[in-house]
Coordinates of C-alpha atoms in Angstrom, one line a residue:
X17 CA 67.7 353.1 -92.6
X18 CA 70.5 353.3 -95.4
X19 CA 71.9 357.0 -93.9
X20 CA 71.8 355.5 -90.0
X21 CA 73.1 351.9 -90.2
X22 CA 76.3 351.2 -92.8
X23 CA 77.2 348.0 -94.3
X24 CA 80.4 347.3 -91.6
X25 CA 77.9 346.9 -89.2
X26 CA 77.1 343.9 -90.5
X27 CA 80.2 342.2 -90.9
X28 CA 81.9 340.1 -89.1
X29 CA 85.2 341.7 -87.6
X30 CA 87.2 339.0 -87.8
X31 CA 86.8 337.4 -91.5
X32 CA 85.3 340.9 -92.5
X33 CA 82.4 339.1 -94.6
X34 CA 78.6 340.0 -93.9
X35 CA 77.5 338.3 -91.0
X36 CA 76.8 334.1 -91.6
X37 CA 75.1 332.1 -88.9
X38 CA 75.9 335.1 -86.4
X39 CA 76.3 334.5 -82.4
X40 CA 76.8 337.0 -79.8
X41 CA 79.5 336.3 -76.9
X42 CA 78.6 337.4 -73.5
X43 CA 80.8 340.8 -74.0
X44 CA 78.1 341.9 -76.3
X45 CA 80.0 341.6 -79.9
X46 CA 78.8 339.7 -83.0
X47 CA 81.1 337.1 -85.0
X48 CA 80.3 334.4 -87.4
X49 CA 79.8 331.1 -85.8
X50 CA 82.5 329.2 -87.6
X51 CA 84.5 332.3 -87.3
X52 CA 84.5 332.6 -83.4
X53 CA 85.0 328.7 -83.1
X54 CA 88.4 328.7 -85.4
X55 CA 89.2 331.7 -83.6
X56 CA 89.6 330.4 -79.8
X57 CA 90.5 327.6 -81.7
X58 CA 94.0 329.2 -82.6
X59 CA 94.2 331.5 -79.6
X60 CA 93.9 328.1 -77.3
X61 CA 92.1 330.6 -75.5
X62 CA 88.4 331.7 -74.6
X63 CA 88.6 335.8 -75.2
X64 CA 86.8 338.2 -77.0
X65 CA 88.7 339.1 -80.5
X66 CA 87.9 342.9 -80.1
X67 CA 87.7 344.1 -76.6
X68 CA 89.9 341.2 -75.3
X69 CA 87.4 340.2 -72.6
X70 CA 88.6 336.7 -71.0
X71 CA 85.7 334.2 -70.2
X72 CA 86.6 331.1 -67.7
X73 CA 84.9 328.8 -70.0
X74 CA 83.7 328.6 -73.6
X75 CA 80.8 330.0 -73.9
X76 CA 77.8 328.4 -75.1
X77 CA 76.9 329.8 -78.7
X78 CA 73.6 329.6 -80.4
X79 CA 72.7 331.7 -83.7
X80 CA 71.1 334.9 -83.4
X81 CA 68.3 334.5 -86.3
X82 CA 67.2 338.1 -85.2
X83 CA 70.7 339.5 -86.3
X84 CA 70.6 337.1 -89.0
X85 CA 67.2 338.2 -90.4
X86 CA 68.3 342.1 -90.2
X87 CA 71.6 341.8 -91.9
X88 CA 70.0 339.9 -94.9
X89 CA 67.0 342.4 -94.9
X90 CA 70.0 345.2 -95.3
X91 CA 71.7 343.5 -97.7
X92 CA 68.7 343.3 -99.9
X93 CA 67.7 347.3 -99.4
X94 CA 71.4 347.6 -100.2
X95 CA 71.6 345.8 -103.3
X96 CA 68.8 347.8 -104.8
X97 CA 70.0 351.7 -104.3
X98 CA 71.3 353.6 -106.6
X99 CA 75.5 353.6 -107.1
X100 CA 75.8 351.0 -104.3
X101 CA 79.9 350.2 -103.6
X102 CA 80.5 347.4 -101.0
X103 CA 83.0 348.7 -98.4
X104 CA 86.2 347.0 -99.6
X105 CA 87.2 344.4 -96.9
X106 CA 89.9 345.9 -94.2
X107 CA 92.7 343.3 -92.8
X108 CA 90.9 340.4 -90.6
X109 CA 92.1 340.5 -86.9
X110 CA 93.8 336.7 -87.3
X111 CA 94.6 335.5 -90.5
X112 CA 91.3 333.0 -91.0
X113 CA 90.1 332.0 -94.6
X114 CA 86.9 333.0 -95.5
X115 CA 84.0 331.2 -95.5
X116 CA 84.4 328.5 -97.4
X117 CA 81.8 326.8 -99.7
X118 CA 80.9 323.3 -98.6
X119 CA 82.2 321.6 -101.8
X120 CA 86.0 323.1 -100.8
X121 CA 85.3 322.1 -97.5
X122 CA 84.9 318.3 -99.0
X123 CA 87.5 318.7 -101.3
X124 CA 89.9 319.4 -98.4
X125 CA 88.7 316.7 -96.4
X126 CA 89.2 314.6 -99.7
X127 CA 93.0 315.6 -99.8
X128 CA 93.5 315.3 -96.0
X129 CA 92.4 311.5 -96.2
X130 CA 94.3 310.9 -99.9
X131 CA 97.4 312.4 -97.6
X132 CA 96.6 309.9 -94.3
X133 CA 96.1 307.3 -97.2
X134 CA 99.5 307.8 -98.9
X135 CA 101.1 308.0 -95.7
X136 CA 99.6 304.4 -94.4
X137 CA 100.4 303.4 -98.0
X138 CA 104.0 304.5 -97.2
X139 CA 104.2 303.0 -93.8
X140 CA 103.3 299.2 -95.0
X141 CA 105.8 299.2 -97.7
X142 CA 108.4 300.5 -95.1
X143 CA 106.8 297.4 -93.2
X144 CA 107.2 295.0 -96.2
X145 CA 110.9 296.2 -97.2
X146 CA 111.8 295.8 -93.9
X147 CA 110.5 292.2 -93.8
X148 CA 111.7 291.4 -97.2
X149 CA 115.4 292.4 -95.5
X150 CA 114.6 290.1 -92.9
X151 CA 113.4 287.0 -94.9
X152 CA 116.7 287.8 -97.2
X153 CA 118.9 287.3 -94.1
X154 CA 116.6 285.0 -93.1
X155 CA 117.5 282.7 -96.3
X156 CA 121.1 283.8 -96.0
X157 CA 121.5 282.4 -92.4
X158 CA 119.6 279.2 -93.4
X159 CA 122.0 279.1 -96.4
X160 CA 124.9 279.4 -94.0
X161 CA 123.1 276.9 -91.5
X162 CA 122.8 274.6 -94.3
X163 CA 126.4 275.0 -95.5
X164 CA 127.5 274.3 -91.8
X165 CA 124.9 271.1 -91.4
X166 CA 126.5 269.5 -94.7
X167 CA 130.1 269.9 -93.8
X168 CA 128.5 268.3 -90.1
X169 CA 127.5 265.1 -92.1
X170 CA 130.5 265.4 -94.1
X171 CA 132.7 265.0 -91.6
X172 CA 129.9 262.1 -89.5
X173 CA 129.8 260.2 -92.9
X174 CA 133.5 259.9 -93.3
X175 CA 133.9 258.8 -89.9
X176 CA 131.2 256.2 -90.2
X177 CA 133.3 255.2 -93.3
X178 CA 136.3 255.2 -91.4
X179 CA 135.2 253.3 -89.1
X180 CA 133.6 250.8 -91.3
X181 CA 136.6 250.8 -93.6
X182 CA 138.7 250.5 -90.4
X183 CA 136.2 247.2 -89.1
X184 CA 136.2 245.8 -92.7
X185 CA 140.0 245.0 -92.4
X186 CA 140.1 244.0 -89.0
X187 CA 136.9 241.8 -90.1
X188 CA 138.9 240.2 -93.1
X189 CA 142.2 240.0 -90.8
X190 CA 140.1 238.2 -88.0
X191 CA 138.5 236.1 -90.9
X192 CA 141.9 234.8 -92.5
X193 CA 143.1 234.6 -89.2
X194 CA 140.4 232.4 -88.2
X195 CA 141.2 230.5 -91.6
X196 CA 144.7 230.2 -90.9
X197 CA 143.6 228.4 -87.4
X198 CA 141.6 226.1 -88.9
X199 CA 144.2 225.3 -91.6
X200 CA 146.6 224.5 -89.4
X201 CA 144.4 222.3 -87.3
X202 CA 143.4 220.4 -89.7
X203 CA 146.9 220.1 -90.6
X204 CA 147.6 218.5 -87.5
X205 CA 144.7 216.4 -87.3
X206 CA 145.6 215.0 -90.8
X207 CA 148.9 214.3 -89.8
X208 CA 147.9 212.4 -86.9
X209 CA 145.6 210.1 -88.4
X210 CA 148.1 209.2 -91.1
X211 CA 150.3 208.4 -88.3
X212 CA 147.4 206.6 -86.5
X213 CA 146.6 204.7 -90.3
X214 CA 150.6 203.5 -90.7
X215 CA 150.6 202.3 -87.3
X216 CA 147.3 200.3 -87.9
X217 CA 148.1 199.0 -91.1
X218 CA 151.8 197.5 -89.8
X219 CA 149.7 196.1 -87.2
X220 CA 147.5 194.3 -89.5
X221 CA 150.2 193.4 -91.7
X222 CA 152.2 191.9 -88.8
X223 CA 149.0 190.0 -87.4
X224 CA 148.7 188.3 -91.1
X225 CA 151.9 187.2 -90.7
X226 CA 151.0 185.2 -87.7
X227 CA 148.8 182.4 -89.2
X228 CA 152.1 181.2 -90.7
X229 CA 154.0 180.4 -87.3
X230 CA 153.6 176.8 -86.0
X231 CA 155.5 177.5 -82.8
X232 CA 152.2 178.5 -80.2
X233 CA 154.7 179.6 -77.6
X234 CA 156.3 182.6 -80.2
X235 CA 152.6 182.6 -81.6
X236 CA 151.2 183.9 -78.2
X237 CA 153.7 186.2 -77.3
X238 CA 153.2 187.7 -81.1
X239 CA 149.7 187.8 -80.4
X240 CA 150.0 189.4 -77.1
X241 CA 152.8 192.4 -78.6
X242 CA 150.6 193.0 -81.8
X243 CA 147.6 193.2 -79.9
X244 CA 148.6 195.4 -76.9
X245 CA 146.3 198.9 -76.4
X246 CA 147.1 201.8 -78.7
X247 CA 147.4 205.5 -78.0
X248 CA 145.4 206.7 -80.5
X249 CA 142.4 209.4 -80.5
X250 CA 138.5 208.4 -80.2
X251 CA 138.1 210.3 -84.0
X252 CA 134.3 209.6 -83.6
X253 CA 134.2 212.4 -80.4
X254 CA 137.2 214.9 -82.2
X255 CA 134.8 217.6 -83.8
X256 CA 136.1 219.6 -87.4
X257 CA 135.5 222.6 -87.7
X258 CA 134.8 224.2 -90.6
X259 CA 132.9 226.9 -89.7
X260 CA 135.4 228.6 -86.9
X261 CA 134.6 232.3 -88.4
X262 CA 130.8 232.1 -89.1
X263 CA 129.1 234.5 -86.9
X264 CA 132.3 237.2 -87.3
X265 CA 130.5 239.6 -90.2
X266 CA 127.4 239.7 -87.8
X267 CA 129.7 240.6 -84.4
X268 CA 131.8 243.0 -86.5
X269 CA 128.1 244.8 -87.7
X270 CA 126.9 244.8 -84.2
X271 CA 130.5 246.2 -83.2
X272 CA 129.7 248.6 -86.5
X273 CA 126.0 249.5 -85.1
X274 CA 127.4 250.5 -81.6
X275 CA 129.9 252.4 -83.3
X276 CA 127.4 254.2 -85.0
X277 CA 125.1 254.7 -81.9
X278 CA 128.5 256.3 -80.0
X279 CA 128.6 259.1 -82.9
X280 CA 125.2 259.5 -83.1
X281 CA 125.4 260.3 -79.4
X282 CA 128.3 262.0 -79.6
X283 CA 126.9 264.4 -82.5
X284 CA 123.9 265.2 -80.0
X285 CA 125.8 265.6 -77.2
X286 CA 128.0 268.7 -79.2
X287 CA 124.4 269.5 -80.2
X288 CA 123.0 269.7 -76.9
X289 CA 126.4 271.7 -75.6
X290 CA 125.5 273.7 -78.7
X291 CA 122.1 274.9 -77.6
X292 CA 123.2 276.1 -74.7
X293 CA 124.0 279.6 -75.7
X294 CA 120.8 280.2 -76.7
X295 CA 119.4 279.1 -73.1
X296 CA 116.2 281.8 -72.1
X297 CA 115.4 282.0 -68.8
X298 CA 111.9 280.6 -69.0
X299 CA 109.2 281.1 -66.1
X300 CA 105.7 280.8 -65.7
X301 CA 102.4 283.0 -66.2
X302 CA 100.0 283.0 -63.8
X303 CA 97.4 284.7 -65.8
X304 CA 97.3 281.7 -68.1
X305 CA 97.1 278.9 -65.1
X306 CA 94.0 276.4 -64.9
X307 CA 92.2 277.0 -62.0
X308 CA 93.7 273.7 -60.3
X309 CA 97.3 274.2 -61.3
X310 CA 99.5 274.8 -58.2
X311 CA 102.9 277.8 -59.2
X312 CA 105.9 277.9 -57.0
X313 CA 106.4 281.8 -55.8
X314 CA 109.2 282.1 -58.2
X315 CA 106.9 280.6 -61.0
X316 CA 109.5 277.8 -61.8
X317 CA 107.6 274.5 -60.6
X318 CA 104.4 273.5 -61.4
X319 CA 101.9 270.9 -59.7
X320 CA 98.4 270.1 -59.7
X321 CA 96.3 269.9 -56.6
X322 CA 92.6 269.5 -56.2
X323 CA 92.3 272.2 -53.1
X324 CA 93.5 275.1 -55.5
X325 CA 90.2 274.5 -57.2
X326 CA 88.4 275.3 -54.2
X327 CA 89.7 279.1 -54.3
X328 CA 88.4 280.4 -57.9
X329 CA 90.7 282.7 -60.0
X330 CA 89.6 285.8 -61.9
X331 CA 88.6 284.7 -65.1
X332 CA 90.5 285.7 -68.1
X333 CA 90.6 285.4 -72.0
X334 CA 94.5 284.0 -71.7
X335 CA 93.6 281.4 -68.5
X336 CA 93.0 277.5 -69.2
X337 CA 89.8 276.5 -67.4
X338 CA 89.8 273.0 -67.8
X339 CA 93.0 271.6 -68.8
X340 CA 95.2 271.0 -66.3
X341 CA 97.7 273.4 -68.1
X342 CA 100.0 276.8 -68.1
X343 CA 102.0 279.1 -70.5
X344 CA 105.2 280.2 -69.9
X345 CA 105.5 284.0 -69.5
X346 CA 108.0 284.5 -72.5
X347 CA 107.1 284.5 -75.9
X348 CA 109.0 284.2 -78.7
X349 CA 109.0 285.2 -82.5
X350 CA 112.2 284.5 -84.1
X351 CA 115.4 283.6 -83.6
X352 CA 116.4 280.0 -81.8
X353 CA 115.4 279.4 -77.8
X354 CA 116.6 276.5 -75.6
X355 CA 115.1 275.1 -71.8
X356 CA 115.0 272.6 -70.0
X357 CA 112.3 271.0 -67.4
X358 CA 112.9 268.7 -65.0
X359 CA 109.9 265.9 -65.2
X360 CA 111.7 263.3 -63.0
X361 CA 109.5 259.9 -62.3
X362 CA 106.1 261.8 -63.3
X363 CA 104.4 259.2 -64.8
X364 CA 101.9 261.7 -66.9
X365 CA 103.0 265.0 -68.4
X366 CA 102.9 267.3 -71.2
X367 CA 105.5 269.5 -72.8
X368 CA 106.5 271.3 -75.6
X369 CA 105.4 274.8 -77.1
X370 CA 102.2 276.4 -78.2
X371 CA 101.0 279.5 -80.1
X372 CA 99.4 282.5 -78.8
X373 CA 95.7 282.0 -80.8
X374 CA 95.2 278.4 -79.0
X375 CA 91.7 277.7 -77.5
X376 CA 92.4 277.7 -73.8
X377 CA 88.4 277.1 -72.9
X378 CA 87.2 273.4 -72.7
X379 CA 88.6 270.0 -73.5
X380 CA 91.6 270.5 -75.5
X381 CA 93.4 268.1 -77.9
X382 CA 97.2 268.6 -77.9
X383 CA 98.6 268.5 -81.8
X384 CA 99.8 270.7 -84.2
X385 CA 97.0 271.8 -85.8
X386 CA 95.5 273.0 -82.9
X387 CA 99.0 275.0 -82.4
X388 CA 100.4 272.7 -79.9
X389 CA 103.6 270.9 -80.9
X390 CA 104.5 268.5 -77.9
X391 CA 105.5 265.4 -76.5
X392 CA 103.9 263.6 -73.3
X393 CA 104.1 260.7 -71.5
X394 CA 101.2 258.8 -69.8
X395 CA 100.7 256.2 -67.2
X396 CA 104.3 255.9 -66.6
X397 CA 104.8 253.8 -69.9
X398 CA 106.5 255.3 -73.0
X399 CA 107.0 258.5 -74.4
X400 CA 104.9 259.9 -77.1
X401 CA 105.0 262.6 -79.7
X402 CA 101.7 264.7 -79.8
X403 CA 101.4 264.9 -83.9
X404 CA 97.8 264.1 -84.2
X405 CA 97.9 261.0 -84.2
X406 CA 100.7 260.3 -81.9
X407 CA 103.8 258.6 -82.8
X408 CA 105.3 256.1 -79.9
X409 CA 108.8 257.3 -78.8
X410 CA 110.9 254.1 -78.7
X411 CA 114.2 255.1 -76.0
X412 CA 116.6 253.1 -74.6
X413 CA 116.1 255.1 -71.4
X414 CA 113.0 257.6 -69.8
X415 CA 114.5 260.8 -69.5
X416 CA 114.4 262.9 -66.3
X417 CA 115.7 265.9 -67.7
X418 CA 113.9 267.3 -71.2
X419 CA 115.6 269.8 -73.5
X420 CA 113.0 272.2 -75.3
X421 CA 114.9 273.9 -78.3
X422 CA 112.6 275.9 -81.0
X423 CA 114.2 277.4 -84.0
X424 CA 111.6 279.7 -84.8
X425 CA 112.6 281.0 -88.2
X426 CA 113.5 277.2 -89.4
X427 CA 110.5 275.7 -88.5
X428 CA 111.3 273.4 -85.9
X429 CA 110.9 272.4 -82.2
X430 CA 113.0 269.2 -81.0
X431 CA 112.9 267.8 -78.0
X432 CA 116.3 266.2 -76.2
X433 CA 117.2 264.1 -73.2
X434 CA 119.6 266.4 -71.5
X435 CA 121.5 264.2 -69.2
X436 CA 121.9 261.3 -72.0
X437 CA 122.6 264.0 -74.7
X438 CA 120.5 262.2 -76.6
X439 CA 117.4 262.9 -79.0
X440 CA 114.0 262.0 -78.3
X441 CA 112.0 263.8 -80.9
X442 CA 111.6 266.6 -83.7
X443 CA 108.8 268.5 -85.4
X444 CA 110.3 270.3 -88.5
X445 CA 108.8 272.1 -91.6
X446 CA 107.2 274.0 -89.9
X447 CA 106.2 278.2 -90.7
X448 CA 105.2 279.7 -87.3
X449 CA 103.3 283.0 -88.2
X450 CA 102.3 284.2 -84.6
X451 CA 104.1 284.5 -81.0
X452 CA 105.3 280.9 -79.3
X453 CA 105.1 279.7 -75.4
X454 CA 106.3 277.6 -73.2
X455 CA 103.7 275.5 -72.5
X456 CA 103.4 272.6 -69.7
X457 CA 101.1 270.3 -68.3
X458 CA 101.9 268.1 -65.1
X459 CA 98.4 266.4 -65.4
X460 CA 96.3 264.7 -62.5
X461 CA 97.5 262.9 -60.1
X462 CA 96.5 259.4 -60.8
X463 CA 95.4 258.5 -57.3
X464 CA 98.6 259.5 -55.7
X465 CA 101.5 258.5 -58.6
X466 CA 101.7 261.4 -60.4
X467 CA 102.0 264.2 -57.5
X468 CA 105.3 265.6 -58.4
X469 CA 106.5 269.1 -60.1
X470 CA 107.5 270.2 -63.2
X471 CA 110.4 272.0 -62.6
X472 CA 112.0 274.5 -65.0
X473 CA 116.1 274.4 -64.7
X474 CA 118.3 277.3 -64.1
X475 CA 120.5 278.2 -66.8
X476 CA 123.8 276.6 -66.2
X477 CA 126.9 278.0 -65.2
X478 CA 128.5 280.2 -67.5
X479 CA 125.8 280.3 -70.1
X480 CA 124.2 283.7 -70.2
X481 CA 120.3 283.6 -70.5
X482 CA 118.9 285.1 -73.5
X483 CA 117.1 288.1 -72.7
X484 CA 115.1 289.1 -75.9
X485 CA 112.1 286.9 -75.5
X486 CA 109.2 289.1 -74.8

């Protein structure tokens, strides 16, 4: 057997090892299994390595045991004759590594994941310097926010005292004005009655006088002279005043408290003019619409209506199926957005924004710590700020108009009546760790009262919508 069969014949042509786990292809040749596999492997190819034979597919491999069996039978009659040499190995027909032992195989799959580790490792503290940068300019722009808010009150707090310095004079003037007045009234008043007190007392004198004249003719006409009607004052029915100026420190206040009120709303008005540069342009998702909830075809306005209900929507994770609610499209995770809705007469509706991980299945309770931060208003009475529990919203006026602005990375979501420029409502303090929406509800329909749209308003003229809300 040793003179007729050599030891190449058993090794594999393309590592140039004995044979291990050998297959035969359908060309006829013999390879190691892993050797064949890595081979096409490299080649992208299905071909025999020798005589180049192309195969349409991969073929099927399975190990020969009979081939097997032989060339570990030869190996072991080879081992034991005399002044055996193993045929030194020739060059391999594609560089392939030997076979390798399966502890190296481990230890390289060891190092592979230590590398994919290192390289995750590498990638989240790319992710956390990055956000360390962020929540550095972060502070820095709520630094220079802050700086800007001071100066703001600075310059509101010396005009309130401006004003009230300005009042307190005019209030003391008016006072010592009023003082002066009265002075001088009294003045008069005293003057007249000592007139009035001569008169009357030369009178009396005159009268005493009388008793002494015997002649009743000159007596009469005495008499008649001395006793004629006086032009004097009914004193009982003259009213002194002491008290002209009382009431002036409580009218100047009240004068002081409007005064107030005018900055205040002059402050929000220059806020609300402020906002509008970061105006989005805000529309609606229908994937996240209750099954009764009505969208306009530009998904802008928003009803109610019990026939919708009839036609069932595709169900789906993000859809509210019992609250009469929907989602605004855009979402937003930093950076300050502004919006406003038009709510009109509605006598019921919700507004406000809410985060992406809310419950949208089932009865829902609008506060924040079910992620909802929102303001409603029910049965045409009052406003109401959703904060679980709610906080009654005390305004002069309902508004028609509502102004949504969120500062995302300060924490805060305030609420504004647009066409009063005034404020209705703020939630601040907040830290908002997840995407934010639009989120409105124009509720039933209260047997006919509350049938109306929510309406989201077009960015105004000459303000250019921000576009980076996702």
């Amino acid at each position: 057997m040793a003179s007729t069969l050599t030891e190449e014949q058993f090794q594999c042509s393309i590592c140039l090892y004995s044979f291990k786990n050998p297959v035969s292809i359908p060309c006829g040749h013999n390879f190691c299994l892993e050797c064949i596999k890595r081979y096409w492997d490299v080649a992208h190819k299905s071909e025999c390595p020798l005589c180049k034979e192309s195969f349409r597919s991969r073929p099927e491999l399975r190990v020969n045991w009979a081939l097997k069996e032989i060339t570990e039978k030869f190996h072991s009659l080879l081992k034991e004759m005399p002044g055996f040499k193993p045929v030194p190995p020739k060059r391999p027909i594609i560089p392939l590594q030997p076979h390798r032992s399966e502890e190296e195989k481990g230890s390289n799959k060891i190092k592979t994941q230590i590398k994919k580790t290192q390289e995750q490792y590498q990638q989240m503290i790319q992710t956390r310097i990055r956000k360390t940068e962020e929540i550095k300019q972060s502070m820095e722009l709520s630094k220079r926010n802050k700086e800007r808010e001071i100066q703001a009150s600075v310059q509101a707090a010396t005009m309130m005292v401006s004003a009230i310095e300005r009042n307190q004079t005019l209030l003391i003037k008016e006072i010592e004005q009023k003082q002066e007045v009265a002075e001088k009234r009294a003045e008069e008043l005293l003057k007249e009655i000592s007139q009035e007190i001569i008169e009357l007392q030369k009178r009396r004198s005159e009268l005493h006088l009388l008793e002494h004249i015997e002649n009743p003719v000159q007596l009469q006409q005495n008499f008649l002279r001395l006793n004629a009607p006086m032009s004097v004052k009914h004193w009982a029915d003259v009213r002194v005043q002491s008290d002209s100026y009382v009431g002036t420190v409580r009218r100047t206040f009240s004068k002081l408290v409007d005064i107030c009120q005018e900055l205040e709303k002059k402050l929000c008005a220059e806020e609300v003019n402020k906002m509008n540069k970061y105006a989005v342009d805000v529309t609606l998702d229908p994937a996240t619409a209750a099954g009764w909830v009505v969208l306009s075809p530009d998904n802008k306005k928003v009803s109610m209506s019990y026939q919708q209900w009839r036609n069932p929507l595709p169900d789906d994770p993000r859809r509210f199926n019992s609250c009469v609610a929907v989602l605004g499209k855009q979402s937003f995770t930093s950076g300050k957005r502004y919006w406003v809705v038009q709510v009109g007469d509605k006598r019921d509706w919700d507004l406000g924004v809410a985060r992406e991980s809310i419950n949208r299945k089932g009865a829902i309770t609008v506060r924040p710590d079910n992620g909802y931060w929102a303001i409603c208003r029910r049965s045409g009475g009052s406003l109401c700020a959703c904060a679980g529990p709610a906080v009654s919203l005390h305004l002069k006026e309902i508004p028609q108009k509502v102004g949504i602005f969120l500062d995302y990375d300060e924490g805060s979501v305030s609420f504004y009546n647009t066409e009063a420029k005034t404020h209705i409502y703020t939630y601040s303090g907040l830290t908002f760790t997840e995407p934010l929406y639009p989120y409105f509800n124009p509720c039933i329909h209260d047997t006919g009262k509350n049938t109306a749209q929510l309406v989201i308003c077009p960015i105004e003229a000459g303000i250019t919508a921000d576009t980076s809300a996702r």
